[in-house]
Coordinates of C-alpha atoms in Angstrom, one line a residue:
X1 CA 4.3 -38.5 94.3
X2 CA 3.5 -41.5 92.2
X3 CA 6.1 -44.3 91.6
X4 CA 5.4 -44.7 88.6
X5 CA 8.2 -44.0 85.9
X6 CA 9.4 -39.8 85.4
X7 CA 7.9 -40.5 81.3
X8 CA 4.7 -40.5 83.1
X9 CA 3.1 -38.8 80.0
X10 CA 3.4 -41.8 78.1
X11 CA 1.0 -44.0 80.1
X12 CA -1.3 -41.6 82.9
X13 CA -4.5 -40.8 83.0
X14 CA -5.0 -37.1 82.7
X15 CA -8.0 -35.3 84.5
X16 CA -8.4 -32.0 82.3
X17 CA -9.7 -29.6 84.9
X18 CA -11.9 -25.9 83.7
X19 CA -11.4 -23.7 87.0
X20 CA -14.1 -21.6 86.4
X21 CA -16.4 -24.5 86.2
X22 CA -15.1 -27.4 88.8
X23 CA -15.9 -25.9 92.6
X24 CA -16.7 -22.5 93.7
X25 CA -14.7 -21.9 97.1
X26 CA -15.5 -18.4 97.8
X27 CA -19.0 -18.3 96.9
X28 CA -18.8 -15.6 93.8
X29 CA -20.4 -18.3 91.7
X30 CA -17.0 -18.8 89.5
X31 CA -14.9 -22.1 90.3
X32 CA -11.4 -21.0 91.9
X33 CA -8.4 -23.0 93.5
X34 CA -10.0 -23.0 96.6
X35 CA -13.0 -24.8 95.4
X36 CA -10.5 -27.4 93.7
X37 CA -8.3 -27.8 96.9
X38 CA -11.4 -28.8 98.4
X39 CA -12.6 -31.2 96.0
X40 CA -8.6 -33.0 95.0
X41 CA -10.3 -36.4 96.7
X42 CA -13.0 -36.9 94.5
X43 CA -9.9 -37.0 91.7
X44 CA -7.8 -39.1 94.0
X45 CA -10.5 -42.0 94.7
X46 CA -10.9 -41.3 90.9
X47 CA -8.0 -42.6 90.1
X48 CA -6.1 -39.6 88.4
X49 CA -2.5 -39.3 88.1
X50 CA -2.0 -36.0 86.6
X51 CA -4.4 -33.0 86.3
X52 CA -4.1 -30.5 83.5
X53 CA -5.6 -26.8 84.6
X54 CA -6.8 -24.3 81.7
X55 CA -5.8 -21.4 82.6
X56 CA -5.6 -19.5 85.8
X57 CA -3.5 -16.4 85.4
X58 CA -4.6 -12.8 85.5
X59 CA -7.0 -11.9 82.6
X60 CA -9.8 -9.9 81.8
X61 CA -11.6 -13.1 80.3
X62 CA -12.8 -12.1 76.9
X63 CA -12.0 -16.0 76.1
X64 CA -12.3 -17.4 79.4
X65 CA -8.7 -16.8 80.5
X66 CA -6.9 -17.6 77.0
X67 CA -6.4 -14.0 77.2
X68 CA -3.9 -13.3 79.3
X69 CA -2.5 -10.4 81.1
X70 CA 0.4 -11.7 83.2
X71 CA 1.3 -15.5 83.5
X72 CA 3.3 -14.6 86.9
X73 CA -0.2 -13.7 88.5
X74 CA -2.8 -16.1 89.5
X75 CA -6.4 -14.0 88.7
X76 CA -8.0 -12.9 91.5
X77 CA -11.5 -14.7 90.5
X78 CA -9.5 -18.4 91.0
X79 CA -7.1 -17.1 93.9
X80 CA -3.9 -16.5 94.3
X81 CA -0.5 -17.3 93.8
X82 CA 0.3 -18.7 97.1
X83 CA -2.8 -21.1 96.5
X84 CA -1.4 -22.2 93.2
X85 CA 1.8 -23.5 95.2
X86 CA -0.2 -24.8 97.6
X87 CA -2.5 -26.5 95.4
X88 CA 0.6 -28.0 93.7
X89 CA 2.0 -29.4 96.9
X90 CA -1.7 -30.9 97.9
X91 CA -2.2 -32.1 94.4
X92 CA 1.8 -34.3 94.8
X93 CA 0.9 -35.1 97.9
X94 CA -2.1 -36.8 97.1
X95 CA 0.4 -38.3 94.0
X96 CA -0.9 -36.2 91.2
X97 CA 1.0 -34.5 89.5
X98 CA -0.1 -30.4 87.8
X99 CA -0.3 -29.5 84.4
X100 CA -0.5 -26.0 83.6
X101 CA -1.8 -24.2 80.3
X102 CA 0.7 -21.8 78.6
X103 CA -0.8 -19.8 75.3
X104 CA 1.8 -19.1 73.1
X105 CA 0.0 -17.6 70.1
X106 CA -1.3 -14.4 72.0
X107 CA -1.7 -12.3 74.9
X108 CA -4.9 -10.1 76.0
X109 CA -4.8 -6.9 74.3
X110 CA -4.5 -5.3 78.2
X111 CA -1.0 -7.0 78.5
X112 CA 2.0 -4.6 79.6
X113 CA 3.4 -5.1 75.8
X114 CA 0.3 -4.4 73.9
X115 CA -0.6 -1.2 75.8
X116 CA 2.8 0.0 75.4
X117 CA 3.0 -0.5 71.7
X118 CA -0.5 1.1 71.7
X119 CA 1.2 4.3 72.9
X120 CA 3.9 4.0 70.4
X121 CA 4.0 5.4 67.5
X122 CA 3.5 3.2 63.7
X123 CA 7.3 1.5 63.5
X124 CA 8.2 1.8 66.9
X125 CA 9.7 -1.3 68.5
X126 CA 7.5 -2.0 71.0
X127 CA 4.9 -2.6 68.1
X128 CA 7.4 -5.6 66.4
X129 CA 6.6 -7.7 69.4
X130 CA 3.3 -7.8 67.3
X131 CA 1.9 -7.8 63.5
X132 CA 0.7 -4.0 63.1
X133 CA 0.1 -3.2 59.7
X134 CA -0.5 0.0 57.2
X135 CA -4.4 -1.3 56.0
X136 CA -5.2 -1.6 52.2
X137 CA -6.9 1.2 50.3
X138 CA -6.8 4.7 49.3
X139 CA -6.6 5.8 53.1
X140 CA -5.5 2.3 54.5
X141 CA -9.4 1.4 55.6
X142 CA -9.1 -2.0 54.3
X143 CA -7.2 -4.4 56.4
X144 CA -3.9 -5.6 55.6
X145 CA -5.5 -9.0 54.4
X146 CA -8.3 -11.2 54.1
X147 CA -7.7 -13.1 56.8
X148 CA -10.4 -14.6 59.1
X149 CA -10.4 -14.7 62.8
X150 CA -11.0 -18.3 64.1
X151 CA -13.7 -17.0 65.9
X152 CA -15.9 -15.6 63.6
X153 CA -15.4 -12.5 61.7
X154 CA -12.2 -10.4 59.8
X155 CA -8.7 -11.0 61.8
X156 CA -7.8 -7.3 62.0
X157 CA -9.0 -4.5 64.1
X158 CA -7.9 -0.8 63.2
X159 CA -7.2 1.5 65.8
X160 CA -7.5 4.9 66.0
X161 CA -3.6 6.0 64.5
X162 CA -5.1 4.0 61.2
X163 CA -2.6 0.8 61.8
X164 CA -4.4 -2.3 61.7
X165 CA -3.0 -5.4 64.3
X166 CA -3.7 -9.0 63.7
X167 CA -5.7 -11.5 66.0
X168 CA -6.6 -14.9 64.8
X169 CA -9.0 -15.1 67.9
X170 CA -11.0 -12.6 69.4
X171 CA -9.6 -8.7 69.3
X172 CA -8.6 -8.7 72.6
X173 CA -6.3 -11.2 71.9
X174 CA -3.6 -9.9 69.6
X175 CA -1.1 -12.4 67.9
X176 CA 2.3 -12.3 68.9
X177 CA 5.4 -11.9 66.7
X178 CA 7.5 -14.9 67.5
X179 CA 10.2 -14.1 65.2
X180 CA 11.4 -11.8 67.9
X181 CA 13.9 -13.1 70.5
X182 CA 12.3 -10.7 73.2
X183 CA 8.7 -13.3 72.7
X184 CA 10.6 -16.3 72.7
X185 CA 13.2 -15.3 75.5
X186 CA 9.9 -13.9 77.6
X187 CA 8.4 -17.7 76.9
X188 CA 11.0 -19.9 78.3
X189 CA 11.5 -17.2 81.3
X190 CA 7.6 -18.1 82.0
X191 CA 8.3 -22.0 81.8
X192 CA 10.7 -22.1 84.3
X193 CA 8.7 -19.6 86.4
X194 CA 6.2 -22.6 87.3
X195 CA 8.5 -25.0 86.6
X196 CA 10.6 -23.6 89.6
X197 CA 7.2 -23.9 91.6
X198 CA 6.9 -27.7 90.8
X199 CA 4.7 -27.6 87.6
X200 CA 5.2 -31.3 86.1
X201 CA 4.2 -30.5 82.6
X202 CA 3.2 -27.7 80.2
X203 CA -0.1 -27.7 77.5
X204 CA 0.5 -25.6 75.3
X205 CA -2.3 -24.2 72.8
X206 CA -2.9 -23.1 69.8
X207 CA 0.8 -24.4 69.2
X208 CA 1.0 -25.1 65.4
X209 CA 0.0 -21.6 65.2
X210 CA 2.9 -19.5 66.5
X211 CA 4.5 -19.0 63.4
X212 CA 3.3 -16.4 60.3
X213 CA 4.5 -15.3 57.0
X214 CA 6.2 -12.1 57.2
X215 CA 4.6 -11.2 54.0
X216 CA 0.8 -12.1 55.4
X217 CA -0.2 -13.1 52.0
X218 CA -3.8 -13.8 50.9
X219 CA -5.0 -17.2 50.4
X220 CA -8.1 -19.0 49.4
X221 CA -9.7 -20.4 52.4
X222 CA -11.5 -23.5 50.4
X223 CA -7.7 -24.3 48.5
X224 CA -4.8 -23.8 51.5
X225 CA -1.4 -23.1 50.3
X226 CA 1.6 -24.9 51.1
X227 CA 3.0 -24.0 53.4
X228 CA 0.1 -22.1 54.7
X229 CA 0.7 -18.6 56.6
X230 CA 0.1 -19.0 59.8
X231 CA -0.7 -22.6 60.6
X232 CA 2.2 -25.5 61.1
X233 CA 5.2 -23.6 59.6
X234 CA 8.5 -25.1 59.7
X235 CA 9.9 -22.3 62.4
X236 CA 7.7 -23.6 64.9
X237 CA 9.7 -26.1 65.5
X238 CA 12.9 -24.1 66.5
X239 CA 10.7 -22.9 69.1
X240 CA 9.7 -25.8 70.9
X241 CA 13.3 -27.3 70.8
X242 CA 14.3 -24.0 73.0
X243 CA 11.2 -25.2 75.0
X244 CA 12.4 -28.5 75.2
X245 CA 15.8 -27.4 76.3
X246 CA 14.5 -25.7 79.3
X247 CA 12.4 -28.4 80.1
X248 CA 14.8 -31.0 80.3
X249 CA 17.2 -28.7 82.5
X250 CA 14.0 -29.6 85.4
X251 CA 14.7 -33.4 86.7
X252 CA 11.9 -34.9 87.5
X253 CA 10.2 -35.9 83.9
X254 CA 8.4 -32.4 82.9
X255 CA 6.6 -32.7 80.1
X256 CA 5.8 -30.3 77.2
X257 CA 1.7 -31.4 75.6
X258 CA 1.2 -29.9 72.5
X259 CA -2.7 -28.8 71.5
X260 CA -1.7 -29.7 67.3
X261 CA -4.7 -29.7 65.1
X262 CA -3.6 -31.0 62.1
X263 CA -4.7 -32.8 59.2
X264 CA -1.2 -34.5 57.6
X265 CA -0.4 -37.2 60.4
X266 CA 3.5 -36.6 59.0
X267 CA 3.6 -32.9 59.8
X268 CA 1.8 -34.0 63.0
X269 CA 4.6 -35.8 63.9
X270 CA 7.4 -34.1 63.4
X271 CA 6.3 -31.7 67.0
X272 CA 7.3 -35.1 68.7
X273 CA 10.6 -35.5 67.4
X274 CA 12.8 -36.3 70.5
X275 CA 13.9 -32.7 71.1
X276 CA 10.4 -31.0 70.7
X277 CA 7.2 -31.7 72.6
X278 CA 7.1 -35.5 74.9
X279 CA 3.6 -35.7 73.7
X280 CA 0.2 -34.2 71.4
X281 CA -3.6 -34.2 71.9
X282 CA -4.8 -36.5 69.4
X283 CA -8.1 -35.2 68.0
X284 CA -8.7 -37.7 65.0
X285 CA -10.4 -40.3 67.8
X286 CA -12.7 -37.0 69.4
X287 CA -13.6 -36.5 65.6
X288 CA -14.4 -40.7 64.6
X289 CA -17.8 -41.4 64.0
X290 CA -19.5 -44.6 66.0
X291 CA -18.2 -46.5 63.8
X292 CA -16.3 -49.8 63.8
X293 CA -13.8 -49.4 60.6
X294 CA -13.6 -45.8 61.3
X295 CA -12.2 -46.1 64.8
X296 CA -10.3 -49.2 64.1
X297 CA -8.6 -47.0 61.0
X298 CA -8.2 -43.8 63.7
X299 CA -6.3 -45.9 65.8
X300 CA -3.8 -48.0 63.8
X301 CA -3.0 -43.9 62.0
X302 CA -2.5 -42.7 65.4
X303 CA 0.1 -45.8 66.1
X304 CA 1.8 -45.2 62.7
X305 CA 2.2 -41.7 63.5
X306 CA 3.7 -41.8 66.7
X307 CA 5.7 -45.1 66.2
X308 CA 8.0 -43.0 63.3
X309 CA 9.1 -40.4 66.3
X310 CA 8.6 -42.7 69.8
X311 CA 6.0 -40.9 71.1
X312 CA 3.4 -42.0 72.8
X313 CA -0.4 -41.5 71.8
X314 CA -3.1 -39.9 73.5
X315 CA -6.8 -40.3 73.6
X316 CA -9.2 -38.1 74.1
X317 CA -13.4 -37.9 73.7
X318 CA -14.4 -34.4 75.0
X319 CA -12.7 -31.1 75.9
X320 CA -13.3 -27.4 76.9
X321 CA -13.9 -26.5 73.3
X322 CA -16.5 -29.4 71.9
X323 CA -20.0 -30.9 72.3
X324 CA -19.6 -33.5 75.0
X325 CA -19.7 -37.1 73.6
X326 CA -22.8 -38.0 75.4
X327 CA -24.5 -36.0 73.2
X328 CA -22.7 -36.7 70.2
X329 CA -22.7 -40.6 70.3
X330 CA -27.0 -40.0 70.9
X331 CA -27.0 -38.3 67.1
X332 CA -27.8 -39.1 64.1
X333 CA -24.5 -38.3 63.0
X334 CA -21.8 -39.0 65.9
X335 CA -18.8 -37.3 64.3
X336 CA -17.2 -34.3 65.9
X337 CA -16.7 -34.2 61.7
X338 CA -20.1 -33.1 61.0
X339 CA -20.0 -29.5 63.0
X340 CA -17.5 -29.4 66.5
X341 CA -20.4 -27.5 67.4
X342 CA -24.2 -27.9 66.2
X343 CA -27.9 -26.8 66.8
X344 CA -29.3 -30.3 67.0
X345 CA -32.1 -31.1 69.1
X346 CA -32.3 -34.3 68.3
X347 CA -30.4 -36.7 70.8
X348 CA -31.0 -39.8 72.8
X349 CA -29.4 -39.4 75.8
X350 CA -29.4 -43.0 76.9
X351 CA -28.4 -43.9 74.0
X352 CA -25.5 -41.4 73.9
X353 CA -24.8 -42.5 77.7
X354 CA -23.9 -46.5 76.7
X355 CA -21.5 -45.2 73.8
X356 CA -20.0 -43.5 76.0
X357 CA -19.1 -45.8 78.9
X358 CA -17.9 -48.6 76.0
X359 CA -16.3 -45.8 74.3
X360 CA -14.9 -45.0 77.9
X361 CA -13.1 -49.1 78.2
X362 CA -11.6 -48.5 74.4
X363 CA -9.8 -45.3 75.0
X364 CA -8.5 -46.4 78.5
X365 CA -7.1 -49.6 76.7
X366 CA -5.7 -48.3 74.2
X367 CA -1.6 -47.7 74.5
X368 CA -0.8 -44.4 75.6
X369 CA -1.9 -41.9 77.9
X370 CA -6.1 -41.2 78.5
X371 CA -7.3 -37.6 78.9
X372 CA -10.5 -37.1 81.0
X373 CA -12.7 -33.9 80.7
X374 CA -13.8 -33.0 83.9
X375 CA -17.9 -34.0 84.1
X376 CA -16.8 -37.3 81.7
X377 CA -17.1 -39.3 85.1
X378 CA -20.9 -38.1 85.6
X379 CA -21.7 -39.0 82.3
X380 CA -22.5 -35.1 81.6
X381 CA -24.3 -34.0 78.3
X382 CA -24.2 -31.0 76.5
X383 CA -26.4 -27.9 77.8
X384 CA -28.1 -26.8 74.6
X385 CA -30.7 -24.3 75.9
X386 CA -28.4 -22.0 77.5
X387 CA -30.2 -18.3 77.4
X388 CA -28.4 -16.0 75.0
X389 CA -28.1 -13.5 78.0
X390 CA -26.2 -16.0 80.0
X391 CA -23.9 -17.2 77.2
X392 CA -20.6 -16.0 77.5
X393 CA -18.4 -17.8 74.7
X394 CA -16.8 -15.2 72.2
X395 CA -17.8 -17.4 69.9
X396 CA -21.0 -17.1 70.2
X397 CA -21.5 -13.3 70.4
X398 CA -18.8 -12.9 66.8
X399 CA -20.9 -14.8 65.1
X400 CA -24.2 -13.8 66.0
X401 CA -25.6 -16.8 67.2
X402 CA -24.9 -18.8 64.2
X403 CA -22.0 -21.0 66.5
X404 CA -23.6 -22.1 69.8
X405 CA -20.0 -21.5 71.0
X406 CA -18.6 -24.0 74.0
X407 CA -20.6 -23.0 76.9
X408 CA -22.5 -25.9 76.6
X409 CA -19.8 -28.5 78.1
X410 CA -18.0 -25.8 80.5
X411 CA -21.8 -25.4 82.8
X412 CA -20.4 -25.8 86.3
X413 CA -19.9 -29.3 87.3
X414 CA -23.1 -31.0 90.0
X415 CA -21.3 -32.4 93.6
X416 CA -24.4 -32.8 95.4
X417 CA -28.1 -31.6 96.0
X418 CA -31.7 -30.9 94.2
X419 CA -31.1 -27.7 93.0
X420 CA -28.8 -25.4 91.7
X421 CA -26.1 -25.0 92.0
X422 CA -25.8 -28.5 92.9
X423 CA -22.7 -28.2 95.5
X424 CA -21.0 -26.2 93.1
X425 CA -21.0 -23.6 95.3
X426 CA -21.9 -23.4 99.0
X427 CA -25.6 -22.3 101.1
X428 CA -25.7 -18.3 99.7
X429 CA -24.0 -17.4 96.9
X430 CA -24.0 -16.2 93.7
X431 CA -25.8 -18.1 91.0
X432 CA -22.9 -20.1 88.7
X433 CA -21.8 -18.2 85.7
X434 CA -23.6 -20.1 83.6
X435 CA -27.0 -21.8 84.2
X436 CA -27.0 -26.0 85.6
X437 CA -30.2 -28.0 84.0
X438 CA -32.7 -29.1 86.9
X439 CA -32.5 -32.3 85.4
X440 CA -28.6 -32.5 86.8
X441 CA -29.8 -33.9 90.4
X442 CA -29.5 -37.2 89.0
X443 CA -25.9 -36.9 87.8
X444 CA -24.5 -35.1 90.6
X445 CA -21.4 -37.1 92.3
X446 CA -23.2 -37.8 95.7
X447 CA -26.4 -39.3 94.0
X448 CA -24.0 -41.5 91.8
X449 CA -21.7 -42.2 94.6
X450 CA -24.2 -45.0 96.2
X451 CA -25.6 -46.8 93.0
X452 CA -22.7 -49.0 92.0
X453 CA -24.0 -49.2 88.5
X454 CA -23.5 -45.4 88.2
X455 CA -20.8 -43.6 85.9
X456 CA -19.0 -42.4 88.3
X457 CA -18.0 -45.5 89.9
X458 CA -17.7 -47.7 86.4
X459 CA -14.8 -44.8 86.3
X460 CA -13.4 -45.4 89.5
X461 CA -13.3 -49.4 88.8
X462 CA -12.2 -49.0 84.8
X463 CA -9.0 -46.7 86.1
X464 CA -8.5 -48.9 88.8
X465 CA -8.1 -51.5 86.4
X466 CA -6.2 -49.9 84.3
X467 CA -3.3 -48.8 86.5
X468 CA -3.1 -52.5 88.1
X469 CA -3.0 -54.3 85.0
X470 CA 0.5 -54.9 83.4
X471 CA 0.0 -54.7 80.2
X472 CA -2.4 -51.1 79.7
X473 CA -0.8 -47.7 80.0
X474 CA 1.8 -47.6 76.9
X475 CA 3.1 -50.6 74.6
X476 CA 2.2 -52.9 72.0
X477 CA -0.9 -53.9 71.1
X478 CA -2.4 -56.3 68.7
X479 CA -5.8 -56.4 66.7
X480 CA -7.8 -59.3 66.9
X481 CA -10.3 -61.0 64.4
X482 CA -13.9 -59.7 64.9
X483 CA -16.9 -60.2 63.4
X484 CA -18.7 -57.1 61.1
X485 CA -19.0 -54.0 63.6
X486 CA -16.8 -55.1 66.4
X487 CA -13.4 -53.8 67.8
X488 CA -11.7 -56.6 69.7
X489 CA -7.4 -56.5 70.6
X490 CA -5.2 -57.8 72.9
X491 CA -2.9 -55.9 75.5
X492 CA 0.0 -57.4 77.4
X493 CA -0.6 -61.6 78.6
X494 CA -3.6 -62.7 78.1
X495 CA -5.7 -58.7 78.4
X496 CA -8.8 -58.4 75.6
X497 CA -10.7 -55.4 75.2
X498 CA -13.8 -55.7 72.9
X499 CA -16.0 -53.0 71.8
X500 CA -19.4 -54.3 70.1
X501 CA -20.4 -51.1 67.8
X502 CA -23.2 -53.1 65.3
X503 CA -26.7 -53.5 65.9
X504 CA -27.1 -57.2 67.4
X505 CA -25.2 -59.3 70.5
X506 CA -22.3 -60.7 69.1
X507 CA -20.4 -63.5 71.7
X508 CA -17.5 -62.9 73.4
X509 CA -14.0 -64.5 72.6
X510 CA -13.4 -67.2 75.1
X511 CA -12.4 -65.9 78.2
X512 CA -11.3 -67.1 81.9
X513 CA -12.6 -63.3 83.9
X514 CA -14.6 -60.4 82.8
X515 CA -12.9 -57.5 84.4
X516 CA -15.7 -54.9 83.5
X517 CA -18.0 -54.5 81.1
X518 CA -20.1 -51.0 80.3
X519 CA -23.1 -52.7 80.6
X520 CA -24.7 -56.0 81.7
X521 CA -23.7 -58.9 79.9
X522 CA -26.8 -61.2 78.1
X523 CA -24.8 -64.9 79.4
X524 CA -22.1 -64.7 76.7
X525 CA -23.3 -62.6 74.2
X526 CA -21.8 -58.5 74.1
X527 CA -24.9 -56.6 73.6
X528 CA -24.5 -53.2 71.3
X529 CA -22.9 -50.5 72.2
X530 CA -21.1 -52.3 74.9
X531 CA -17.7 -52.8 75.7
X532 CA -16.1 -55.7 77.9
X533 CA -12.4 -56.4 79.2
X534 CA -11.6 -59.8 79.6
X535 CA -8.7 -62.2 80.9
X536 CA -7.8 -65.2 79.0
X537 CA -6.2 -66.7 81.7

């Protein structure tokens, strides 16, 4: 394992890793364990420290594994249990250490305690582990509420008996009721089942949503209430300090990484108080615009936020769930802001491409802990002209088409070759679950492994920097003056990370070393779009 400290959340660089979509090992055209086994060095020479896994347990995947059936059983698409412990002890021994995904908020609606309280009558107790309700009505065929599922359409499904059950996703995904001690005992039961197997941290998501209103009152989507019914209520928080509880009974530093989407920095917060979660995804920076002021404004409310609870930021630019920033920073409009999720065919690439490497040096110098989505090292775009028969995102289907969903940054990942499936999967087999451009031979990880200028190894040297220099990873930091359109700060003795975001070369603060830059210098002028770590001394 790693030496550095056991609050290794605070300062690592996280690999976020989509099974499905990494490595296929058995040839089914779905990434599995196997496929990641094989593939751990390209992360180690990477230079990750920890890798956090979306979801591998046993699931029909109506959302791509966020429905699960049993979190004791690895699904038998991505492998086995064994492999899971072995992929653990491969993953340490390499000195990474394995973050798994837990969903709290629901289960798949072919879960032992859902098909029980489907057999049970209206009022039985195996139906309190989840919201069924009497519908609205003359004969109860309205739902209980108004409430809309997340994913497009109402939140209720009626079954046959005329009770209606709740699911702020998709149907087959119904909401549990965490105000019973059988949910939250089952919860802690399943931290320590993979904590016992040498997990090093949990992400857990969805988690300001746990909580509802017993009373599942109607509100007006365009004016929330306060506090609202089923998003960051106050008894959230006496679940995660059980949580917290059970993870500091582990030694080792095991870490609890909330998925909290919300707007009020406060209430964001207070899920980092010292006996809740070690750590948040910070989603204002994947939302910031290319934009100087905006990003300099994102950061210093991040840092004012965490500094009130000691917690350490994160920072993150693409996951599972949103248009990959190479796309986005080639828009018109680069904001996550203007639609997570948008038809827009109009995007320069390159153009996207240089953000992104500059954008690359400020979030990897910025104090706190970085979060790579997996393709972010090949420079990957969004795939926009997936067919609709191919498209698999529940998104996509509940709302007819109008949401292009998030297949589009979860297309298997390119390792190698001039065709599909690009290494993905070996000489034979089934074609990837979702379709690979043919314009991906460029960016797979062997063509980019030989040109030194590539994305893949500006990665591999930025990291590399990163972990040897003293004063990155958590800590202080300290704005420095900049002309109009420019980001410039200081880390540690003598570090300086600059970020040129306006239209014209701007000249660099006097310096002793460049480090790295995103992009060839002009003598010593930053061209745009360009970022550049320097030493002073």
């Amino acid at each position: 394992m790693t030496t550095r400290p056991t609050d290794w959340w605070r300062h690592a660089a996280i690999y976020q890793l989509y099974p499905r979509s990494f490595c296929d090992g058995n040839g089914d055209g779905v990434g599995d364990l196997a496929g990641v086994r094989a593939r751990l060095g390209h992360l180690q020479r990477l230079g990750i420290e920890a890798i956090w896994f979306n979801p591998w347990y046993l699931s029909p995947m109506a959302d791509a594994g966020y429905d699960v059936t049993d979190f004791r059983q690895v699904d038998p698409r991505f492998g086995t249990l064994a492999e899971a412990e072995e992929l653990i002890a491969d993953a340490h021994g390499r000195g990474i250490r394995v973050i798994v995904d837990v969903v709290p908020n629901h289960v798949s609606n072919e879960h032992e305690w859902f098909l029980k309280a489907l057999n049970a009558e209206p009022g039985s107790p195996e139906r309190d582990l989840f919201w069924f309700r009497d519908g609205r009505g003359d004969s109860g065929e309205l739902p209980p509420n108004a409430w809309q599922s997340i994913f497009g359409g109402p939140a209720w499904t009626r079954l046959p008996d005329g009770q209606w059950y709740l699911h702020l996703f998709a149907p087959e995904q119904p909401d549990l009721n965490w105000r019973h001690p059988q949910v939250r005992s089952e919860y802690e039961d399943i931290l320590r089942f993979w904590f016992d197997r040498g997990v090093d941290g949990i992400r857990i998501d969805s988690a300001a949503m746990c909580g509802k209103d017993p009373e599942l009152p109607d509100f007006d989507h365009h004016h929330l209430p306060d506090p609202h019914p089923y998003v960051d209520r106050d008894e959230n928080h006496e679940i995660y300090r059980g949580w917290r509880a059970v993870a500091d009974s582990y030694p080792g530093g095991r870490a609890l990484i909330g998925e909290v989407w919300l707007a009020d920095s406060a209430r964001f917060a207070q899920y980092l108080r010292p006996d809740e979660l070690h750590s948040a995804f910070n989603f204002d920076l994947l939302g910031c615009g290319w934009d100087a002021a905006a990003l300099r404004t994102c950061v210093d409310d991040t840092l004012a936020a965490h500094e009130g609870v000691g917690a350490p930021s994160t920072w993150v630019l693409s996951n599972h769930d949103v248009t990959r920033h190479v796309t986005r920073y080639g828009r018109p409009d680069t904001s996550t802001a203007a639609g997570i999720r948008q038809y827009n065919p109009v995007v320069d690439e390159d153009l996207g491409r240089r953000r992104a490497r500059a954008a690359a040096l400020l979030t990897m110098a910025l104090p706190g802990a970085v979060y790579i989505y997996q393709g972010e090292e090949l420079g990957l775009p969004e795939v926009e002209d997936i067919p609709a028969d191919r498209r698999d995102d529940p998104i996509y289907h509940r709302t007819k088409g109008e949401d292009p969903g998030r297949d589009g940054c979860r297309v298997p990942l390119p390792w190698d070759g001039d065709t599909e499936p690009y290494g993905f999967s070996g000489p034979g087999a089934e074609r990837p679950w979702l379709p690979q451009p043919t314009s991906w031979a460029r960016l797979s990880a062997a063509a980019q492994e030989a040109d030194p200028a590539s994305m893949l190894n500006f990665y591999r040297a930025a990291l590399a920097l990163r972990a040897a220099e003293p004063g990155l990873g958590d800590g202080p930091m300290r704005w420095l003056d900049a002309p109009e359109g420019v980001i410039s700060f200081t880390r540690g003795a003598g570090f300086i990370c600059v970020i040129n975001l306006s239209e014209a070369p701007v000249s660099l603060p006097v310096h002793a070393e460049v480090l790295i830059a995103s992009q060839k210098l002009d003598g010593g002028l930053l061209p745009p779009d360009t970022g550049v770590w320097l030493h002073t001394a």
